[in-house]
PDB file of C-alpha atoms in Angstrom:
ATOM      1  CA  MET A1066     112.484  81.568 107.209  1.00 96.00           C
ATOM      2  CA  PRO A1067     114.837  78.661 106.375  1.00 96.00           C
ATOM      3  CA  GLY A1068     118.066  79.003 104.422  1.00 95.00           C
ATOM      4  CA  GLY A1069     120.601  81.783 104.285  1.00 95.00           C
ATOM      5  CA  ASP A1070     119.901  83.671 101.050  1.00 96.00           C
ATOM      6  CA  ALA A1071     118.319  87.044 101.861  1.00 97.00           C
ATOM      7  CA  ARG A1072     117.294  87.794  98.256  1.00 96.00           C
ATOM      8  CA  GLU A1073     115.722  84.389  97.729  1.00 95.00           C
ATOM      9  CA  SER A1074     113.756  84.692 100.962  1.00 95.00           C
ATOM     10  CA  ALA A1075     112.547  88.225 100.208  1.00 95.00           C
ATOM     11  CA  LYS A1076     111.583  87.172  96.690  1.00 94.00           C
ATOM     12  CA  SER A1077     109.610  84.201  98.040  1.00 92.00           C
ATOM     13  CA  VAL A1078     107.734  86.330 100.583  1.00 92.00           C
ATOM     14  CA  ALA A1079     107.002  89.123  98.105  1.00 89.00           C
ATOM     15  CA  GLY A1080     105.851  86.593  95.515  1.00 87.00           C
ATOM     16  CA  THR A1081     103.385  84.990  97.917  1.00 86.00           C
ATOM     17  CA  PHE A1082     101.946  88.268  99.178  1.00 81.00           C
ATOM     18  CA  GLU A1083     101.642  90.416  96.074  1.00 68.00           C
ATOM     19  CA  GLY A1084      99.338  92.963  97.664  1.00 64.00           C
ATOM     20  CA  PRO A1085      97.297  93.772 100.786  1.00 67.00           C
ATOM     21  CA  GLU A1086      94.408  91.662  99.494  1.00 67.00           C
ATOM     22  CA  THR A1087      96.551  88.497  99.534  1.00 71.00           C
ATOM     23  CA  GLY A1088      98.391  88.915 102.814  1.00 85.00           C
ATOM     24  CA  MET A1089     101.067  90.750 104.741  1.00 91.00           C
ATOM     25  CA  PRO A1090     104.689  90.632 103.544  1.00 94.00           C
ATOM     26  CA  TYR A1091     107.393  90.839 106.182  1.00 96.00           C
ATOM     27  CA  LEU A1092     111.079  91.365 106.824  1.00 97.00           C
ATOM     28  CA  ALA A1093     112.310  87.785 107.134  1.00 96.00           C
ATOM     29  CA  GLU A1094     114.794  86.450 109.687  1.00 97.00           C
ATOM     30  CA  LEU A1095     117.240  83.764 108.531  1.00 97.00           C
ATOM     31  CA  PRO A1096     118.753  82.191 111.679  1.00 97.00           C
ATOM     32  CA  ALA A1097     120.448  79.378 109.723  1.00 96.00           C
ATOM     33  CA  ARG A1098     123.243  81.850 108.929  1.00 96.00           C
ATOM     34  CA  GLY A1099     124.436  81.554 112.522  1.00 95.00           C
ATOM     35  CA  PRO A1100     124.931  83.800 115.573  1.00 94.00           C
ATOM     36  CA  GLY A1101     123.750  87.306 114.823  1.00 96.00           C
ATOM     37  CA  ALA A1102     121.036  86.072 112.485  1.00 96.00           C
ATOM     38  CA  ASP A1103     119.288  84.195 115.300  1.00 96.00           C
ATOM     39  CA  MET A1104     116.313  85.784 117.027  1.00 96.00           C
ATOM     40  CA  ILE A1105     118.187  87.065 120.100  1.00 97.00           C
ATOM     41  CA  GLY A1106     121.331  88.135 118.246  1.00 97.00           C
ATOM     42  CA  ARG A1107     119.398  89.999 115.591  1.00 97.00           C
ATOM     43  CA  THR A1108     117.513  92.063 118.159  1.00 98.00           C
ATOM     44  CA  ALA A1109     120.670  92.575 120.211  1.00 97.00           C
ATOM     45  CA  GLY A1110     122.119  94.186 117.093  1.00 97.00           C
ATOM     46  CA  LEU A1111     119.254  96.699 117.117  1.00 97.00           C
ATOM     47  CA  LEU A1112     119.920  97.922 120.656  1.00 97.00           C
ATOM     48  CA  SER A1113     120.904 101.554 121.121  1.00 96.00           C
ATOM     49  CA  GLU A1114     124.125 102.098 123.105  1.00 95.00           C
ATOM     50  CA  LEU A1115     124.078  98.526 124.413  1.00 96.00           C
ATOM     51  CA  TYR A1116     126.061  95.736 122.788  1.00 96.00           C
ATOM     52  CA  ALA A1117     126.224  91.965 123.042  1.00 96.00           C
ATOM     53  CA  ARG A1118     128.671  89.209 122.170  1.00 96.00           C
ATOM     54  CA  VAL A1119     128.436  85.454 121.897  1.00 95.00           C
ATOM     55  CA  GLU A1120     129.726  83.385 124.820  1.00 94.00           C
ATOM     56  CA  PRO A1121     129.572  79.579 125.174  1.00 93.00           C
ATOM     57  CA  SER A1122     126.479  80.033 127.363  1.00 92.00           C
ATOM     58  CA  GLY A1123     124.724  82.411 124.963  1.00 94.00           C
ATOM     59  CA  TRP A1124     124.533  86.135 124.261  1.00 97.00           C
ATOM     60  CA  ARG A1125     126.110  88.421 126.885  1.00 97.00           C
ATOM     61  CA  LEU A1126     125.994  92.194 127.174  1.00 96.00           C
ATOM     62  CA  GLY A1127     129.359  93.908 126.713  1.00 90.00           C
ATOM     63  CA  ASP A1128     130.873  97.387 126.794  1.00 87.00           C
ATOM     64  CA  ARG A1129     131.493  97.985 123.105  1.00 90.00           C
ATOM     65  CA  PRO A1130     130.382  96.696 119.701  1.00 90.00           C
ATOM     66  CA  GLY A1131     132.419  93.656 118.722  1.00 91.00           C
ATOM     67  CA  ARG A1132     132.399  91.401 115.696  1.00 95.00           C
ATOM     68  CA  ASP A1133     129.159  89.675 116.776  1.00 96.00           C
ATOM     69  CA  THR A1134     127.277  92.989 116.888  1.00 95.00           C
ATOM     70  CA  LYS A1135     128.772  94.026 113.565  1.00 95.00           C
ATOM     71  CA  ARG A1136     127.805  90.678 112.011  1.00 96.00           C
ATOM     72  CA  ALA A1137     124.220  91.004 113.254  1.00 97.00           C
ATOM     73  CA  ARG A1138     123.925  94.510 111.829  1.00 97.00           C
ATOM     74  CA  SER A1139     125.484  93.458 108.532  1.00 97.00           C
ATOM     75  CA  TRP A1140     122.995  90.616 108.060  1.00 97.00           C
ATOM     76  CA  LEU A1141     120.098  92.905 108.956  1.00 98.00           C
ATOM     77  CA  GLY A1142     121.374  95.333 106.332  1.00 97.00           C
ATOM     78  CA  GLU A1143     121.385  92.530 103.735  1.00 97.00           C
ATOM     79  CA  ASP A1144     117.823  91.609 104.647  1.00 98.00           C
ATOM     80  CA  LEU A1145     116.677  95.228 104.418  1.00 98.00           C
ATOM     81  CA  ASP A1146     118.346  95.655 101.016  1.00 98.00           C
ATOM     82  CA  ALA A1147     116.579  92.534  99.745  1.00 97.00           C
ATOM     83  CA  LEU A1148     113.233  93.641 101.169  1.00 96.00           C
ATOM     84  CA  GLU A1149     113.597  97.035  99.520  1.00 97.00           C
ATOM     85  CA  GLU A1150     114.459  95.427  96.173  1.00 97.00           C
ATOM     86  CA  PHE A1151     111.385  93.191  96.080  1.00 95.00           C
ATOM     87  CA  THR A1152     108.839  95.663  97.514  1.00 94.00           C
ATOM     88  CA  GLN A1153     109.337  98.487  95.019  1.00 93.00           C
ATOM     89  CA  GLY A1154     106.031 100.350  94.713  1.00 92.00           C
ATOM     90  CA  TYR A1155     104.364  98.223  97.394  1.00 92.00           C
ATOM     91  CA  GLU A1156     101.579  99.851  99.402  1.00 93.00           C
ATOM     92  CA  GLY A1157      99.962  98.111 102.352  1.00 93.00           C
ATOM     93  CA  PRO A1158     100.829  96.427 105.644  1.00 94.00           C
ATOM     94  CA  LEU A1159     104.418  95.237 106.142  1.00 96.00           C
ATOM     95  CA  LYS A1160     105.433  93.296 109.256  1.00 97.00           C
ATOM     96  CA  VAL A1161     108.723  93.903 111.045  1.00 97.00           C
ATOM     97  CA  GLN A1162     109.521  91.828 114.124  1.00 97.00           C
ATOM     98  CA  ALA A1163     111.943  91.950 117.015  1.00 98.00           C
ATOM     99  CA  VAL A1164     112.284  90.134 120.314  1.00 98.00           C
ATOM    100  CA  GLY A1165     110.237  91.815 123.038  1.00 98.00           C
ATOM    101  CA  PRO A1166     111.792  93.269 126.207  1.00 98.00           C
ATOM    102  CA  TRP A1167     110.958  90.364 128.536  1.00 98.00           C
ATOM    103  CA  THR A1168     112.186  87.535 126.332  1.00 98.00           C
ATOM    104  CA  LEU A1169     115.299  89.608 125.685  1.00 98.00           C
ATOM    105  CA  ALA A1170     115.796  90.102 129.443  1.00 98.00           C
ATOM    106  CA  ALA A1171     115.385  86.344 129.969  1.00 98.00           C
ATOM    107  CA  ALA A1172     118.038  85.556 127.338  1.00 97.00           C
ATOM    108  CA  LEU A1173     120.761  88.222 127.478  1.00 98.00           C
ATOM    109  CA  GLU A1174     123.363  87.658 130.187  1.00 97.00           C
ATOM    110  CA  LEU A1175     124.995  90.299 132.354  1.00 97.00           C
ATOM    111  CA  HIS A1176     128.740  90.318 133.140  1.00 94.00           C
ATOM    112  CA  ASN A1177     128.180  87.936 136.072  1.00 93.00           C
ATOM    113  CA  GLY A1178     126.559  85.334 133.839  1.00 94.00           C
ATOM    114  CA  GLU A1179     123.033  85.789 135.177  1.00 96.00           C
ATOM    115  CA  VAL A1180     120.397  86.979 132.736  1.00 97.00           C
ATOM    116  CA  ALA A1181     119.283  90.612 132.759  1.00 97.00           C
ATOM    117  CA  LEU A1182     115.978  89.480 134.261  1.00 97.00           C
ATOM    118  CA  SER A1183     117.810  89.098 137.583  1.00 96.00           C
ATOM    119  CA  ASP A1184     118.412  92.862 137.806  1.00 97.00           C
ATOM    120  CA  PRO A1185     115.450  95.302 137.662  1.00 97.00           C
ATOM    121  CA  GLY A1186     117.766  98.152 136.654  1.00 97.00           C
ATOM    122  CA  ALA A1187     119.207  96.103 133.800  1.00 97.00           C
ATOM    123  CA  CYS A1188     115.672  95.246 132.630  1.00 98.00           C
ATOM    124  CA  ARG A1189     114.789  98.930 132.603  1.00 98.00           C
ATOM    125  CA  ASP A1190     117.925  99.900 130.666  1.00 97.00           C
ATOM    126  CA  LEU A1191     117.422  97.064 128.199  1.00 98.00           C
ATOM    127  CA  ALA A1192     113.824  98.060 127.476  1.00 98.00           C
ATOM    128  CA  GLY A1193     114.843 101.678 126.945  1.00 98.00           C
ATOM    129  CA  SER A1194     117.663 100.680 124.611  1.00 98.00           C
ATOM    130  CA  LEU A1195     115.340  98.376 122.683  1.00 98.00           C
ATOM    131  CA  ALA A1196     112.716 101.097 122.279  1.00 98.00           C
ATOM    132  CA  GLU A1197     115.258 103.574 120.930  1.00 98.00           C
ATOM    133  CA  GLY A1198     116.806 101.007 118.586  1.00 98.00           C
ATOM    134  CA  LEU A1199     113.394  99.990 117.284  1.00 98.00           C
ATOM    135  CA  ARG A1200     112.454 103.619 116.674  1.00 98.00           C
ATOM    136  CA  GLU A1201     115.483 104.016 114.412  1.00 98.00           C
ATOM    137  CA  HIS A1202     114.888 100.645 112.729  1.00 98.00           C
ATOM    138  CA  LEU A1203     111.261 101.414 111.902  1.00 98.00           C
ATOM    139  CA  ALA A1204     112.242 104.809 110.488  1.00 97.00           C
ATOM    140  CA  ASP A1205     114.769 103.048 108.232  1.00 98.00           C
ATOM    141  CA  VAL A1206     112.132 100.590 106.982  1.00 98.00           C
ATOM    142  CA  ARG A1207     109.726 103.457 106.275  1.00 97.00           C
ATOM    143  CA  ARG A1208     112.381 105.233 104.207  1.00 97.00           C
ATOM    144  CA  ARG A1209     113.062 102.073 102.217  1.00 97.00           C
ATOM    145  CA  VAL A1210     109.405 101.125 101.640  1.00 96.00           C
ATOM    146  CA  PRO A1211     107.589 104.470 101.771  1.00 96.00           C
ATOM    147  CA  GLY A1212     104.198 103.022 100.795  1.00 94.00           C
ATOM    148  CA  ALA A1213     104.154 100.530 103.659  1.00 94.00           C
ATOM    149  CA  GLU A1214     102.087 100.646 106.808  1.00 96.00           C
ATOM    150  CA  ILE A1215     104.533  99.146 109.292  1.00 97.00           C
ATOM    151  CA  VAL A1216     103.164  96.484 111.637  1.00 97.00           C
ATOM    152  CA  LEU A1217     105.525  95.971 114.583  1.00 98.00           C
ATOM    153  CA  GLN A1218     105.606  92.456 116.036  1.00 98.00           C
ATOM    154  CA  LEU A1219     107.300  91.775 119.359  1.00 98.00           C
ATOM    155  CA  ASP A1220     108.227  88.111 119.810  1.00 98.00           C
ATOM    156  CA  GLU A1221     107.742  87.111 123.455  1.00 98.00           C
ATOM    157  CA  PRO A1222     108.086  83.296 123.710  1.00 96.00           C
ATOM    158  CA  SER A1223     109.441  83.618 127.278  1.00 97.00           C
ATOM    159  CA  LEU A1224     106.729  85.970 128.535  1.00 97.00           C
ATOM    160  CA  ILE A1225     104.717  83.282 130.338  1.00 97.00           C
ATOM    161  CA  ALA A1226     107.861  81.947 132.052  1.00 97.00           C
ATOM    162  CA  VAL A1227     108.734  85.506 133.180  1.00 98.00           C
ATOM    163  CA  LEU A1228     105.248  86.020 134.620  1.00 97.00           C
ATOM    164  CA  ARG A1229     105.323  82.658 136.419  1.00 97.00           C
ATOM    165  CA  GLY A1230     108.869  82.787 137.762  1.00 96.00           C
ATOM    166  CA  GLN A1231     110.033  79.872 135.603  1.00 96.00           C
ATOM    167  CA  VAL A1232     113.194  81.370 134.084  1.00 96.00           C
ATOM    168  CA  ARG A1233     116.155  79.394 135.414  1.00 94.00           C
ATOM    169  CA  SER A1234     119.251  80.934 136.973  1.00 93.00           C
ATOM    170  CA  ALA A1235     122.712  80.382 135.512  1.00 90.00           C
ATOM    171  CA  SER A1236     123.334  77.487 137.922  1.00 86.00           C
ATOM    172  CA  GLY A1237     120.054  75.847 136.940  1.00 86.00           C
ATOM    173  CA  TYR A1238     119.280  75.128 140.590  1.00 89.00           C
ATOM    174  CA  ARG A1239     116.768  77.922 141.084  1.00 94.00           C
ATOM    175  CA  THR A1240     114.504  80.204 139.119  1.00 95.00           C
ATOM    176  CA  HIS A1241     114.261  83.966 139.013  1.00 96.00           C
ATOM    177  CA  ARG A1242     111.284  85.386 140.836  1.00 96.00           C
ATOM    178  CA  ALA A1243     108.160  86.206 138.874  1.00 97.00           C
ATOM    179  CA  VAL A1244     107.991  89.764 137.574  1.00 97.00           C
ATOM    180  CA  ASP A1245     105.016  91.830 138.700  1.00 97.00           C
ATOM    181  CA  ARG A1246     102.322  91.850 136.011  1.00 97.00           C
ATOM    182  CA  GLN A1247     101.916  95.622 136.186  1.00 98.00           C
ATOM    183  CA  LEU A1248     105.637  96.090 135.517  1.00 98.00           C
ATOM    184  CA  VAL A1249     105.496  93.625 132.626  1.00 98.00           C
ATOM    185  CA  GLU A1250     102.537  95.511 131.176  1.00 98.00           C
ATOM    186  CA  ALA A1251     104.109  98.956 131.641  1.00 98.00           C
ATOM    187  CA  THR A1252     107.389  97.903 130.016  1.00 98.00           C
ATOM    188  CA  LEU A1253     105.601  96.401 127.028  1.00 98.00           C
ATOM    189  CA  ARG A1254     103.530  99.578 126.743  1.00 98.00           C
ATOM    190  CA  ASP A1255     106.703 101.682 126.595  1.00 98.00           C
ATOM    191  CA  VAL A1256     108.237  99.562 123.837  1.00 98.00           C
ATOM    192  CA  ILE A1257     104.990  99.287 121.860  1.00 98.00           C
ATOM    193  CA  GLY A1258     104.801 103.075 122.132  1.00 97.00           C
ATOM    194  CA  VAL A1259     107.536 103.474 119.495  1.00 97.00           C
ATOM    195  CA  GLN A1260     104.781 102.717 116.975  1.00 96.00           C
ATOM    196  CA  GLU A1261     103.041 105.967 117.974  1.00 92.00           C
ATOM    197  CA  GLY A1262      99.586 104.492 117.562  1.00 88.00           C
ATOM    198  CA  GLY A1263     100.416 102.284 114.586  1.00 94.00           C
ATOM    199  CA  PRO A1264      99.523  98.586 114.526  1.00 96.00           C
ATOM    200  CA  SER A1265     101.490  96.377 116.902  1.00 98.00           C
ATOM    201  CA  VAL A1266     101.362  92.644 117.545  1.00 98.00           C
ATOM    202  CA  VAL A1267     102.791  90.547 120.372  1.00 98.00           C
ATOM    203  CA  HIS A1268     103.578  86.933 119.495  1.00 97.00           C
ATOM    204  CA  SER A1269     103.707  84.111 122.024  1.00 95.00           C
ATOM    205  CA  CYS A1270     103.698  80.459 121.019  1.00 89.00           C
ATOM    206  CA  ALA A1271     103.287  79.252 124.629  1.00 89.00           C
ATOM    207  CA  PRO A1272     100.041  78.114 126.296  1.00 90.00           C
ATOM    208  CA  ASP A1273      97.963  80.582 128.342  1.00 92.00           C
ATOM    209  CA  VAL A1274      98.767  83.718 126.371  1.00 94.00           C
ATOM    210  CA  PRO A1275      97.831  86.743 128.562  1.00 95.00           C
ATOM    211  CA  PHE A1276      95.472  88.353 126.040  1.00 95.00           C
ATOM    212  CA  ALA A1277      94.066  90.908 128.484  1.00 94.00           C
ATOM    213  CA  LEU A1278      97.496  92.060 129.681  1.00 96.00           C
ATOM    214  CA  LEU A1279      98.738  92.461 126.114  1.00 97.00           C
ATOM    215  CA  ARG A1280      95.628  94.393 125.138  1.00 95.00           C
ATOM    216  CA  ARG A1281      96.084  96.781 128.076  1.00 95.00           C
ATOM    217  CA  ALA A1282      99.739  97.222 127.097  1.00 97.00           C
ATOM    218  CA  GLY A1283      98.629  98.614 123.753  1.00 96.00           C
ATOM    219  CA  ALA A1284      98.956  95.631 121.424  1.00 97.00           C
ATOM    220  CA  THR A1285      96.424  95.926 118.607  1.00 97.00           C
ATOM    221  CA  GLY A1286      96.941  92.258 117.748  1.00 97.00           C
ATOM    222  CA  VAL A1287      98.013  89.036 119.469  1.00 97.00           C
ATOM    223  CA  SER A1288      99.768  86.219 117.593  1.00 97.00           C
ATOM    224  CA  PHE A1289      99.549  82.691 118.998  1.00 96.00           C
ATOM    225  CA  ASP A1290      99.602  78.981 118.238  1.00 96.00           C
ATOM    226  CA  PHE A1291      95.925  78.183 117.703  1.00 96.00           C
ATOM    227  CA  SER A1292      96.415  74.502 118.595  1.00 94.00           C
ATOM    228  CA  LEU A1293      97.314  75.478 122.190  1.00 94.00           C
ATOM    229  CA  LEU A1294      94.004  77.213 122.900  1.00 93.00           C
ATOM    230  CA  THR A1295      91.579  75.613 125.313  1.00 90.00           C
ATOM    231  CA  GLU A1296      88.004  76.501 126.176  1.00 89.00           C
ATOM    232  CA  ARG A1297      89.225  78.318 129.276  1.00 90.00           C
ATOM    233  CA  ASP A1298      90.671  80.933 126.907  1.00 91.00           C
ATOM    234  CA  ASP A1299      87.225  81.648 125.435  1.00 92.00           C
ATOM    235  CA  ASP A1300      86.292  84.553 127.684  1.00 92.00           C
ATOM    236  CA  VAL A1301      89.520  86.512 127.224  1.00 92.00           C
ATOM    237  CA  ILE A1302      89.489  85.915 123.468  1.00 93.00           C
ATOM    238  CA  GLY A1303      85.878  87.065 123.220  1.00 93.00           C
ATOM    239  CA  GLU A1304      86.713  90.199 125.221  1.00 93.00           C
ATOM    240  CA  ALA A1305      89.761  90.857 123.034  1.00 93.00           C
ATOM    241  CA  VAL A1306      87.764  90.597 119.804  1.00 94.00           C
ATOM    242  CA  GLU A1307      84.997  92.820 121.120  1.00 92.00           C
ATOM    243  CA  ALA A1308      87.636  95.385 122.153  1.00 92.00           C
ATOM    244  CA  GLY A1309      88.992  95.429 118.578  1.00 93.00           C
ATOM    245  CA  THR A1310      92.101  93.290 119.096  1.00 95.00           C
ATOM    246  CA  ARG A1311      93.115  91.392 115.962  1.00 96.00           C
ATOM    247  CA  LEU A1312      93.876  87.693 116.361  1.00 97.00           C
ATOM    248  CA  PHE A1313      96.867  86.335 114.451  1.00 97.00           C
ATOM    249  CA  ALA A1314      95.861  82.691 114.589  1.00 96.00           C
ATOM    250  CA  GLY A1315      98.672  80.201 113.920  1.00 96.00           C
ATOM    251  CA  VAL A1316      96.782  77.438 112.149  1.00 95.00           C
ATOM    252  CA  VAL A1317      99.449  76.105 109.753  1.00 95.00           C
ATOM    253  CA  PRO A1318     102.274  73.935 111.205  1.00 94.00           C
ATOM    254  CA  GLY A1319     105.693  75.592 111.163  1.00 94.00           C
ATOM    255  CA  THR A1320     107.630  72.443 110.289  1.00 94.00           C
ATOM    256  CA  ASP A1321     107.400  69.981 107.405  1.00 94.00           C
ATOM    257  CA  GLY A1322     104.365  67.759 107.313  1.00 92.00           C
ATOM    258  CA  PRO A1323     101.155  67.176 105.397  1.00 92.00           C
ATOM    259  CA  LEU A1324      98.886  70.184 104.968  1.00 91.00           C
ATOM    260  CA  SER A1325      95.132  69.712 105.173  1.00 86.00           C
ATOM    261  CA  ASP A1326      92.808  71.347 102.695  1.00 90.00           C
ATOM    262  CA  PRO A1327      92.428  75.128 103.311  1.00 90.00           C
ATOM    263  CA  ALA A1328      88.889  74.732 104.700  1.00 90.00           C
ATOM    264  CA  GLY A1329      90.149  72.123 107.156  1.00 91.00           C
ATOM    265  CA  SER A1330      92.838  74.480 108.434  1.00 92.00           C
ATOM    266  CA  VAL A1331      90.251  77.046 109.502  1.00 93.00           C
ATOM    267  CA  MET A1332      87.635  74.662 110.859  1.00 93.00           C
ATOM    268  CA  GLY A1333      88.816  75.321 114.415  1.00 93.00           C
ATOM    269  CA  VAL A1334      88.537  79.082 113.917  1.00 94.00           C
ATOM    270  CA  ARG A1335      84.944  78.739 112.735  1.00 93.00           C
ATOM    271  CA  THR A1336      84.159  76.446 115.703  1.00 93.00           C
ATOM    272  CA  LEU A1337      85.653  78.960 118.144  1.00 93.00           C
ATOM    273  CA  TRP A1338      83.600  81.749 116.603  1.00 93.00           C
ATOM    274  CA  ARG A1339      80.364  79.783 116.971  1.00 92.00           C
ATOM    275  CA  ARG A1340      81.264  78.863 120.560  1.00 92.00           C
ATOM    276  CA  LEU A1341      81.837  82.529 121.408  1.00 92.00           C
ATOM    277  CA  GLY A1342      78.597  83.571 119.745  1.00 93.00           C
ATOM    278  CA  LEU A1343      80.414  86.146 117.608  1.00 91.00           C
ATOM    279  CA  SER A1344      79.109  87.371 114.272  1.00 89.00           C
ATOM    280  CA  PRO A1345      80.643  85.471 111.304  1.00 88.00           C
ATOM    281  CA  GLY A1346      80.878  88.826 109.560  1.00 87.00           C
ATOM    282  CA  LEU A1347      83.552  89.853 112.065  1.00 88.00           C
ATOM    283  CA  LEU A1348      85.913  87.065 111.064  1.00 89.00           C
ATOM    284  CA  THR A1349      87.777  88.703 108.193  1.00 86.00           C
ATOM    285  CA  ASP A1350      88.278  91.922 110.164  1.00 87.00           C
ATOM    286  CA  ALA A1351      89.287  90.173 113.384  1.00 94.00           C
ATOM    287  CA  VAL A1352      91.450  87.244 112.253  1.00 95.00           C
ATOM    288  CA  THR A1353      94.711  86.941 110.322  1.00 94.00           C
ATOM    289  CA  LEU A1354      95.922  83.413 109.548  1.00 95.00           C
ATOM    290  CA  THR A1355      99.602  82.583 110.051  1.00 95.00           C
ATOM    291  CA  PRO A1356     101.961  79.666 110.580  1.00 95.00           C
ATOM    292  CA  SER A1357     101.872  78.476 114.200  1.00 93.00           C
ATOM    293  CA  CYS A1358     105.362  79.851 114.810  1.00 91.00           C
ATOM    294  CA  GLY A1359     108.424  80.676 112.725  1.00 92.00           C
ATOM    295  CA  LEU A1360     109.297  78.661 109.612  1.00 95.00           C
ATOM    296  CA  ALA A1361     113.066  78.533 110.201  1.00 95.00           C
ATOM    297  CA  GLY A1362     112.915  74.820 111.053  1.00 94.00           C
ATOM    298  CA  ALA A1363     111.103  73.930 107.834  1.00 96.00           C
ATOM    299  CA  SER A1364     112.504  73.105 104.420  1.00 96.00           C
ATOM    300  CA  PRO A1365     112.478  76.001 101.927  1.00 94.00           C
ATOM    301  CA  GLU A1366     109.931  74.179  99.797  1.00 95.00           C
ATOM    302  CA  TYR A1367     107.593  73.582 102.741  1.00 96.00           C
ATOM    303  CA  ALA A1368     107.965  77.212 103.907  1.00 95.00           C
ATOM    304  CA  ARG A1369     106.749  78.429 100.515  1.00 93.00           C
ATOM    305  CA  ARG A1370     103.837  75.974 100.580  1.00 94.00           C
ATOM    306  CA  ALA A1371     102.915  76.968 104.125  1.00 95.00           C
ATOM    307  CA  LEU A1372     102.720  80.661 103.221  1.00 94.00           C
ATOM    308  CA  ALA A1373     100.644  79.939 100.119  1.00 93.00           C
ATOM    309  CA  HIS A1374      98.406  77.679 102.225  1.00 94.00           C
ATOM    310  CA  CYS A1375      97.774  80.543 104.667  1.00 94.00           C
ATOM    311  CA  VAL A1376      96.591  82.681 101.737  1.00 93.00           C
ATOM    312  CA  ARG A1377      94.225  79.960 100.485  1.00 93.00           C
ATOM    313  CA  ALA A1378      92.912  79.262 103.991  1.00 94.00           C
ATOM    314  CA  ALA A1379      92.216  82.972 104.503  1.00 93.00           C
ATOM    315  CA  ARG A1380      90.256  83.059 101.241  1.00 91.00           C
ATOM    316  CA  SER A1381      88.261  80.018 102.391  1.00 91.00           C
ATOM    317  CA  LEU A1382      87.439  81.766 105.675  1.00 90.00           C
ATOM    318  CA  ALA A1383      86.426  84.970 103.906  1.00 89.00           C
ATOM    319  CA  ASP A1384      84.283  83.165 101.319  1.00 89.00           C
ATOM    320  CA  ASN A1385      82.512  80.980 103.884  1.00 85.00           C
ATOM    321  CA  PRO A1386      82.805  82.466 107.400  1.00 80.00           C
ATOM    322  CA  GLU A1387      80.096  80.144 108.741  1.00 78.00           C
TER     323      GLU A1387
END
């Protein structure tokens, strides 16, 4: 979300999604506050027995918690306090997100300046630390909002680059080798496992989202930018839906701009459904409508409109699935 006021953001989210029938509230991230509130820094602050600090080149793993780790944890605490305040008595799904293990490995540097992705042992340690930190984080959220059904979202914008060997080295002159798909899948499965069978979503706003891999890894939902789909994705999407995977379809732009009418926003979803030959009755159970990616780059006013637009578009889809 845009801005830096945790209470204002939590109030806005809670006000838009007043109950399970109108949408899914979430623990917002506010990266405009600076390092430690950004996507990587926030998740680095969740790690168990691993710590990170800000260097000119980005976030780097260190030996002990410094001021950057403490700042990240402090801001997360503010966000959790605000969430708790505005979700009193709430019962229903509540989304909590963190950076997934492979995007984290492609972003966090080791002591030598190369990213953790360059070292299989470092990747393994990082995933284990993330899983343990997430387990504690989710338990904290459950204590604060006892009526919530926690939905864990792992943000993996770098996943496709990791699978294709497109993550650049520190020098920029070469790329790190592609990671074996089975290892990628197994690591995601381990981290998703902290949910112990609860709902989990993997988000990727890149083209060619590996729906089948994510489904095998245990994700019960996949979040993606709907505008990046092509007809070559049809088969894997059809298989995912028939296997019970929920689609978090990003149909509302994440940055300021004109919004179409709600029916127009879901026209592509209806077209996809007809193309796949799926029952219109499946739509409301299989699809959740979202912004195409995060709203941090939007104005506060547009972010509120975008969330409300998602709610109206979802009602349009439910009222007229065909």
